[in-house]
Amino acid sequence: MKIELWKSKIHNGQVMTYMLAACVFGLVVALIANGMFRKNIILHVVPMEIGQPYWASSMGSSEEYRKQIALSILGWVSNVTPVTVDYTHKLFLQYVPPDQYGALGEDLGVEALYVKKNNLNRVFFPSATRVTDDEVVIQGMERRFVGSTATQEEEREYHIKLRMEGFKPWVVSMKAVHLDRTNSADAKPGPPSPDGHG
């Protein structure tokens, strides 16, 4: 009788050992899986305004997504004052990839100096957009002020080229183009301005 009792206790101990070993193994696998998952977190950049369904993947996106992203970040370059220009350009440059950072950063730096030197305030009112492949063209009216005095009003197009990489939209290039007031958003853009500021 005592032998059977000891055998039963030993058997129960072995079963408990196996169960604990299985639990520990499961915990180790869960921790490894959790560590691997954390290395692959996907950060999805959401546009400021969502009017229609869109899709975005690690290597591409729909036209609606590109349009809304371009509209969301354009204000950081098109709406500036001498006080805000450095900060808003810095926000915009967060969307510029390393291989384009030097060229775009230099252009924005020159523009920031121009804005501050001339006490220029600039506001852009988008009125039409079109998307062609990876380029978004945003047309609208730009108003310029020196201090609080209105100096100029003109139609302008911003051409923003985007690429998706690792689920993030990157600005590959951007240029501003003056337009004749009779042009539409679907017309061919005119040449850039000679002052380099579009």
PDB file of N, CA and C in Angstrom, residues 3-71:
ATOM      1  N   ILE A   3       3.933   1.506  -0.982  1.00  0.00           N
ATOM      2  CA  ILE A   3       4.685   1.561  -2.234  1.00  0.00           C
ATOM      3  C   ILE A   3       3.814   2.183  -3.328  1.00  0.00           C
ATOM      4  N   GLU A   4       2.557   1.767  -3.383  1.00  0.00           N
ATOM      5  CA  GLU A   4       1.637   2.326  -4.377  1.00  0.00           C
ATOM      6  C   GLU A   4       1.447   3.831  -4.161  1.00  0.00           C
ATOM      7  N   LEU A   5       1.381   4.224  -2.886  1.00  0.00           N
ATOM      8  CA  LEU A   5       1.223   5.648  -2.570  1.00  0.00           C
ATOM      9  C   LEU A   5       2.434   6.450  -3.027  1.00  0.00           C
ATOM     10  N   TRP A   6       3.652   5.924  -2.776  1.00  0.00           N
ATOM     11  CA  TRP A   6       4.878   6.587  -3.216  1.00  0.00           C
ATOM     12  C   TRP A   6       4.953   6.663  -4.740  1.00  0.00           C
ATOM     13  N   LYS A   7       4.561   5.559  -5.398  1.00  0.00           N
ATOM     14  CA  LYS A   7       4.558   5.565  -6.856  1.00  0.00           C
ATOM     15  C   LYS A   7       3.605   6.634  -7.387  1.00  0.00           C
ATOM     16  N   SER A   8       2.450   6.750  -6.762  1.00  0.00           N
ATOM     17  CA  SER A   8       1.464   7.740  -7.173  1.00  0.00           C
ATOM     18  C   SER A   8       2.004   9.157  -6.982  1.00  0.00           C
ATOM     19  N   LYS A   9       2.683   9.394  -5.827  1.00  0.00           N
ATOM     20  CA  LYS A   9       3.244  10.727  -5.562  1.00  0.00           C
ATOM     21  C   LYS A   9       4.359  11.078  -6.549  1.00  0.00           C
ATOM     22  N   ILE A  10       5.212  10.067  -6.845  1.00  0.00           N
ATOM     23  CA  ILE A  10       6.295  10.306  -7.807  1.00  0.00           C
ATOM     24  C   ILE A  10       5.709  10.603  -9.180  1.00  0.00           C
ATOM     25  N   HIS A  11       4.698   9.813  -9.568  1.00  0.00           N
ATOM     26  CA  HIS A  11       4.053  10.024 -10.870  1.00  0.00           C
ATOM     27  C   HIS A  11       3.431  11.425 -10.945  1.00  0.00           C
ATOM     28  N   ASN A  12       2.734  11.832  -9.878  1.00  0.00           N
ATOM     29  CA  ASN A  12       2.135  13.175  -9.841  1.00  0.00           C
ATOM     30  C   ASN A  12       3.203  14.265  -9.922  1.00  0.00           C
ATOM     31  N   GLY A  13       4.329  14.061  -9.255  1.00  0.00           N
ATOM     32  CA  GLY A  13       5.438  15.017  -9.292  1.00  0.00           C
ATOM     33  C   GLY A  13       6.015  15.156 -10.703  1.00  0.00           C
ATOM     34  N   GLN A  14       6.144  13.990 -11.394  1.00  0.00           N
ATOM     35  CA  GLN A  14       6.664  14.024 -12.757  1.00  0.00           C
ATOM     36  C   GLN A  14       5.688  14.768 -13.689  1.00  0.00           C
ATOM     37  N   VAL A  15       4.402  14.496 -13.516  1.00  0.00           N
ATOM     38  CA  VAL A  15       3.398  15.173 -14.335  1.00  0.00           C
ATOM     39  C   VAL A  15       3.455  16.681 -14.108  1.00  0.00           C
ATOM     40  N   MET A  16       3.561  17.074 -12.838  1.00  0.00           N
ATOM     41  CA  MET A  16       3.656  18.508 -12.521  1.00  0.00           C
ATOM     42  C   MET A  16       4.922  19.126 -13.125  1.00  0.00           C
ATOM     43  N   THR A  17       6.023  18.382 -13.099  1.00  0.00           N
ATOM     44  CA  THR A  17       7.272  18.866 -13.678  1.00  0.00           C
ATOM     45  C   THR A  17       7.115  19.083 -15.175  1.00  0.00           C
ATOM     46  N   TYR A  18       6.485  18.128 -15.855  1.00  0.00           N
ATOM     47  CA  TYR A  18       6.260  18.265 -17.282  1.00  0.00           C
ATOM     48  C   TYR A  18       5.349  19.462 -17.587  1.00  0.00           C
ATOM     49  N   MET A  19       4.319  19.622 -16.768  1.00  0.00           N
ATOM     50  CA  MET A  19       3.403  20.749 -16.977  1.00  0.00           C
ATOM     51  C   MET A  19       4.108  22.085 -16.780  1.00  0.00           C
ATOM     52  N   LEU A  20       4.932  22.176 -15.723  1.00  0.00           N
ATOM     53  CA  LEU A  20       5.686  23.411 -15.488  1.00  0.00           C
ATOM     54  C   LEU A  20       6.686  23.677 -16.609  1.00  0.00           C
ATOM     55  N   ALA A  21       7.342  22.609 -17.089  1.00  0.00           N
ATOM     56  CA  ALA A  21       8.298  22.764 -18.192  1.00  0.00           C
ATOM     57  C   ALA A  21       7.577  23.265 -19.453  1.00  0.00           C
ATOM     58  N   ALA A  22       6.360  22.734 -19.705  1.00  0.00           N
ATOM     59  CA  ALA A  22       5.585  23.175 -20.868  1.00  0.00           C
ATOM     60  C   ALA A  22       5.189  24.642 -20.728  1.00  0.00           C
ATOM     61  N   CYS A  23       4.797  25.040 -19.505  1.00  0.00           N
ATOM     62  CA  CYS A  23       4.434  26.441 -19.260  1.00  0.00           C
ATOM     63  C   CYS A  23       5.622  27.367 -19.477  1.00  0.00           C
ATOM     64  N   VAL A  24       6.791  26.977 -18.970  1.00  0.00           N
ATOM     65  CA  VAL A  24       8.002  27.789 -19.133  1.00  0.00           C
ATOM     66  C   VAL A  24       8.357  27.896 -20.614  1.00  0.00           C
ATOM     67  N   PHE A  25       8.270  26.768 -21.332  1.00  0.00           N
ATOM     68  CA  PHE A  25       8.570  26.772 -22.767  1.00  0.00           C
ATOM     69  C   PHE A  25       7.599  27.702 -23.516  1.00  0.00           C
ATOM     70  N   GLY A  26       6.320  27.612 -23.182  1.00  0.00           N
ATOM     71  CA  GLY A  26       5.323  28.477 -23.806  1.00  0.00           C
ATOM     72  C   GLY A  26       5.597  29.944 -23.523  1.00  0.00           C
ATOM     73  N   LEU A  27       5.992  30.258 -22.295  1.00  0.00           N
ATOM     74  CA  LEU A  27       6.320  31.636 -21.930  1.00  0.00           C
ATOM     75  C   LEU A  27       7.528  32.142 -22.705  1.00  0.00           C
ATOM     76  N   VAL A  28       8.545  31.310 -22.858  1.00  0.00           N
ATOM     77  CA  VAL A  28       9.749  31.692 -23.610  1.00  0.00           C
ATOM     78  C   VAL A  28       9.383  31.967 -25.073  1.00  0.00           C
ATOM     79  N   VAL A  29       8.564  31.084 -25.667  1.00  0.00           N
ATOM     80  CA  VAL A  29       8.140  31.285 -27.052  1.00  0.00           C
ATOM     81  C   VAL A  29       7.342  32.587 -27.185  1.00  0.00           C
ATOM     82  N   ALA A  30       6.446  32.866 -26.220  1.00  0.00           N
ATOM     83  CA  ALA A  30       5.647  34.088 -26.257  1.00  0.00           C
ATOM     84  C   ALA A  30       6.527  35.328 -26.148  1.00  0.00           C
ATOM     85  N   LEU A  31       7.535  35.287 -25.285  1.00  0.00           N
ATOM     86  CA  LEU A  31       8.441  36.430 -25.148  1.00  0.00           C
ATOM     87  C   LEU A  31       9.252  36.665 -26.416  1.00  0.00           C
ATOM     88  N   ILE A  32       9.716  35.584 -27.040  1.00  0.00           N
ATOM     89  CA  ILE A  32      10.475  35.725 -28.291  1.00  0.00           C
ATOM     90  C   ILE A  32       9.579  36.304 -29.384  1.00  0.00           C
ATOM     91  N   ALA A  33       8.346  35.771 -29.480  1.00  0.00           N
ATOM     92  CA  ALA A  33       7.412  36.279 -30.488  1.00  0.00           C
ATOM     93  C   ALA A  33       7.097  37.752 -30.241  1.00  0.00           C
ATOM     94  N   ASN A  34       6.933  38.123 -28.986  1.00  0.00           N
ATOM     95  CA  ASN A  34       6.653  39.522 -28.643  1.00  0.00           C
ATOM     96  C   ASN A  34       7.820  40.423 -29.043  1.00  0.00           C
ATOM     97  N   GLY A  35       9.038  39.956 -28.786  1.00  0.00           N
ATOM     98  CA  GLY A  35      10.224  40.730 -29.167  1.00  0.00           C
ATOM     99  C   GLY A  35      10.327  40.900 -30.668  1.00  0.00           C
ATOM    100  N   MET A  36      10.001  39.846 -31.413  1.00  0.00           N
ATOM    101  CA  MET A  36      10.049  39.936 -32.874  1.00  0.00           C
ATOM    102  C   MET A  36       8.962  40.874 -33.386  1.00  0.00           C
ATOM    103  N   PHE A  37       7.786  40.838 -32.773  1.00  0.00           N
ATOM    104  CA  PHE A  37       6.690  41.702 -33.201  1.00  0.00           C
ATOM    105  C   PHE A  37       7.022  43.163 -32.961  1.00  0.00           C
ATOM    106  N   ARG A  38       7.657  43.456 -31.839  1.00  0.00           N
ATOM    107  CA  ARG A  38       8.001  44.852 -31.536  1.00  0.00           C
ATOM    108  C   ARG A  38       8.973  45.434 -32.538  1.00  0.00           C
ATOM    109  N   LYS A  39       9.813  44.599 -33.136  1.00  0.00           N
ATOM    110  CA  LYS A  39      10.757  45.099 -34.128  1.00  0.00           C
ATOM    111  C   LYS A  39      10.057  45.441 -35.440  1.00  0.00           C
ATOM    112  N   ASN A  40       8.841  44.948 -35.639  1.00  0.00           N
ATOM    113  CA  ASN A  40       8.130  45.156 -36.893  1.00  0.00           C
ATOM    114  C   ASN A  40       6.865  45.984 -36.711  1.00  0.00           C
ATOM    115  N   ILE A  41       6.893  46.940 -35.809  1.00  0.00           N
ATOM    116  CA  ILE A  41       5.730  47.804 -35.619  1.00  0.00           C
ATOM    117  C   ILE A  41       5.556  48.670 -36.859  1.00  0.00           C
ATOM    118  N   ILE A  42       4.330  48.776 -37.331  1.00  0.00           N
ATOM    119  CA  ILE A  42       4.024  49.573 -38.512  1.00  0.00           C
ATOM    120  C   ILE A  42       3.444  50.910 -38.067  1.00  0.00           C
ATOM    121  N   LEU A  43       4.085  51.982 -38.493  1.00  0.00           N
ATOM    122  CA  LEU A  43       3.587  53.327 -38.208  1.00  0.00           C
ATOM    123  C   LEU A  43       2.885  53.825 -39.462  1.00  0.00           C
ATOM    124  N   HIS A  44       1.593  54.027 -39.352  1.00  0.00           N
ATOM    125  CA  HIS A  44       0.816  54.490 -40.502  1.00  0.00           C
ATOM    126  C   HIS A  44       0.568  55.987 -40.363  1.00  0.00           C
ATOM    127  N   VAL A  45       1.013  56.745 -41.343  1.00  0.00           N
ATOM    128  CA  VAL A  45       0.812  58.192 -41.338  1.00  0.00           C
ATOM    129  C   VAL A  45      -0.576  58.467 -41.905  1.00  0.00           C
ATOM    130  N   VAL A  46      -1.414  59.097 -41.098  1.00  0.00           N
ATOM    131  CA  VAL A  46      -2.796  59.369 -41.492  1.00  0.00           C
ATOM    132  C   VAL A  46      -2.912  60.824 -41.942  1.00  0.00           C
ATOM    133  N   PRO A  47      -3.543  61.065 -43.093  1.00  0.00           N
ATOM    134  CA  PRO A  47      -3.739  62.457 -43.535  1.00  0.00           C
ATOM    135  C   PRO A  47      -4.607  63.229 -42.550  1.00  0.00           C
ATOM    136  N   MET A  48      -4.501  64.564 -42.594  1.00  0.00           N
ATOM    137  CA  MET A  48      -5.305  65.398 -41.692  1.00  0.00           C
ATOM    138  C   MET A  48      -6.791  65.292 -41.991  1.00  0.00           C
ATOM    139  N   GLU A  49      -7.128  65.128 -43.260  1.00  0.00           N
ATOM    140  CA  GLU A  49      -8.544  65.028 -43.632  1.00  0.00           C
ATOM    141  C   GLU A  49      -8.747  63.771 -44.458  1.00  0.00           C
ATOM    142  N   ILE A  50      -9.764  63.009 -44.126  1.00  0.00           N
ATOM    143  CA  ILE A  50     -10.084  61.796 -44.873  1.00  0.00           C
ATOM    144  C   ILE A  50     -11.481  61.968 -45.440  1.00  0.00           C
ATOM    145  N   GLY A  51     -11.581  62.177 -46.760  1.00  0.00           N
ATOM    146  CA  GLY A  51     -12.868  62.399 -47.392  1.00  0.00           C
ATOM    147  C   GLY A  51     -13.375  61.173 -48.125  1.00  0.00           C
ATOM    148  N   GLN A  52     -12.447  60.326 -48.588  1.00  0.00           N
ATOM    149  CA  GLN A  52     -12.809  59.136 -49.349  1.00  0.00           C
ATOM    150  C   GLN A  52     -11.936  57.973 -48.890  1.00  0.00           C
ATOM    151  N   PRO A  53     -12.381  56.737 -49.161  1.00  0.00           N
ATOM    152  CA  PRO A  53     -11.541  55.585 -48.807  1.00  0.00           C
ATOM    153  C   PRO A  53     -10.191  55.642 -49.522  1.00  0.00           C
ATOM    154  N   TYR A  54      -9.148  55.151 -48.889  1.00  0.00           N
ATOM    155  CA  TYR A  54      -7.822  55.093 -49.494  1.00  0.00           C
ATOM    156  C   TYR A  54      -7.126  53.833 -49.011  1.00  0.00           C
ATOM    157  N   TRP A  55      -6.007  53.518 -49.621  1.00  0.00           N
ATOM    158  CA  TRP A  55      -5.180  52.419 -49.143  1.00  0.00           C
ATOM    159  C   TRP A  55      -3.719  52.851 -49.180  1.00  0.00           C
ATOM    160  N   ALA A  56      -2.928  52.257 -48.313  1.00  0.00           N
ATOM    161  CA  ALA A  56      -1.488  52.523 -48.275  1.00  0.00           C
ATOM    162  C   ALA A  56      -0.787  51.263 -47.820  1.00  0.00           C
ATOM    163  N   SER A  57       0.313  50.940 -48.472  1.00  0.00           N
ATOM    164  CA  SER A  57       1.114  49.772 -48.097  1.00  0.00           C
ATOM    165  C   SER A  57       2.554  50.224 -47.909  1.00  0.00           C
ATOM    166  N   SER A  58       3.435  49.256 -47.686  1.00  0.00           N
ATOM    167  CA  SER A  58       4.837  49.619 -47.444  1.00  0.00           C
ATOM    168  C   SER A  58       5.512  50.169 -48.696  1.00  0.00           C
ATOM    169  N   MET A  59       4.990  49.855 -49.881  1.00  0.00           N
ATOM    170  CA  MET A  59       5.650  50.281 -51.112  1.00  0.00           C
ATOM    171  C   MET A  59       4.759  51.096 -52.053  1.00  0.00           C
ATOM    172  N   GLY A  60       3.520  51.368 -51.679  1.00  0.00           N
ATOM    173  CA  GLY A  60       2.649  52.117 -52.575  1.00  0.00           C
ATOM    174  C   GLY A  60       1.434  52.652 -51.838  1.00  0.00           C
ATOM    175  N   SER A  61       0.612  53.411 -52.566  1.00  0.00           N
ATOM    176  CA  SER A  61      -0.590  53.985 -51.963  1.00  0.00           C
ATOM    177  C   SER A  61      -1.546  54.405 -53.070  1.00  0.00           C
ATOM    178  N   SER A  62      -2.787  54.646 -52.682  1.00  0.00           N
ATOM    179  CA  SER A  62      -3.801  55.076 -53.647  1.00  0.00           C
ATOM    180  C   SER A  62      -3.630  56.566 -53.952  1.00  0.00           C
ATOM    181  N   GLU A  63      -4.273  57.002 -55.038  1.00  0.00           N
ATOM    182  CA  GLU A  63      -4.215  58.421 -55.416  1.00  0.00           C
ATOM    183  C   GLU A  63      -4.809  59.304 -54.319  1.00  0.00           C
ATOM    184  N   GLU A  64      -5.898  58.842 -53.715  1.00  0.00           N
ATOM    185  CA  GLU A  64      -6.547  59.635 -52.662  1.00  0.00           C
ATOM    186  C   GLU A  64      -5.609  59.837 -51.473  1.00  0.00           C
ATOM    187  N   TYR A  65      -4.874  58.793 -51.104  1.00  0.00           N
ATOM    188  CA  TYR A  65      -3.932  58.909 -49.985  1.00  0.00           C
ATOM    189  C   TYR A  65      -2.835  59.914 -50.312  1.00  0.00           C
ATOM    190  N   ARG A  66      -2.249  59.807 -51.518  1.00  0.00           N
ATOM    191  CA  ARG A  66      -1.180  60.734 -51.907  1.00  0.00           C
ATOM    192  C   ARG A  66      -1.686  62.173 -51.931  1.00  0.00           C
ATOM    193  N   LYS A  67      -2.902  62.357 -52.453  1.00  0.00           N
ATOM    194  CA  LYS A  67      -3.474  63.708 -52.508  1.00  0.00           C
ATOM    195  C   LYS A  67      -3.651  64.285 -51.103  1.00  0.00           C
ATOM    196  N   GLN A  68      -4.223  63.507 -50.208  1.00  0.00           N
ATOM    197  CA  GLN A  68      -4.483  64.008 -48.858  1.00  0.00           C
ATOM    198  C   GLN A  68      -3.193  64.241 -48.071  1.00  0.00           C
ATOM    199  N   ILE A  69      -2.195  63.383 -48.257  1.00  0.00           N
ATOM    200  CA  ILE A  69      -0.898  63.592 -47.588  1.00  0.00           C
ATOM    201  C   ILE A  69      -0.261  64.884 -48.105  1.00  0.00           C
ATOM    202  N   ALA A  70      -0.282  65.086 -49.418  1.00  0.00           N
ATOM    203  CA  ALA A  70       0.309  66.307 -49.989  1.00  0.00           C
ATOM    204  C   ALA A  70      -0.395  67.553 -49.456  1.00  0.00           C
ATOM    205  N   LEU A  71      -1.726  67.516 -49.396  1.00  0.00           N
ATOM    206  CA  LEU A  71      -2.473  68.653 -48.851  1.00  0.00           C
ATOM    207  C   LEU A  71      -2.161  68.866 -47.371  1.00  0.00           C
TER     208      LEU A  71
END
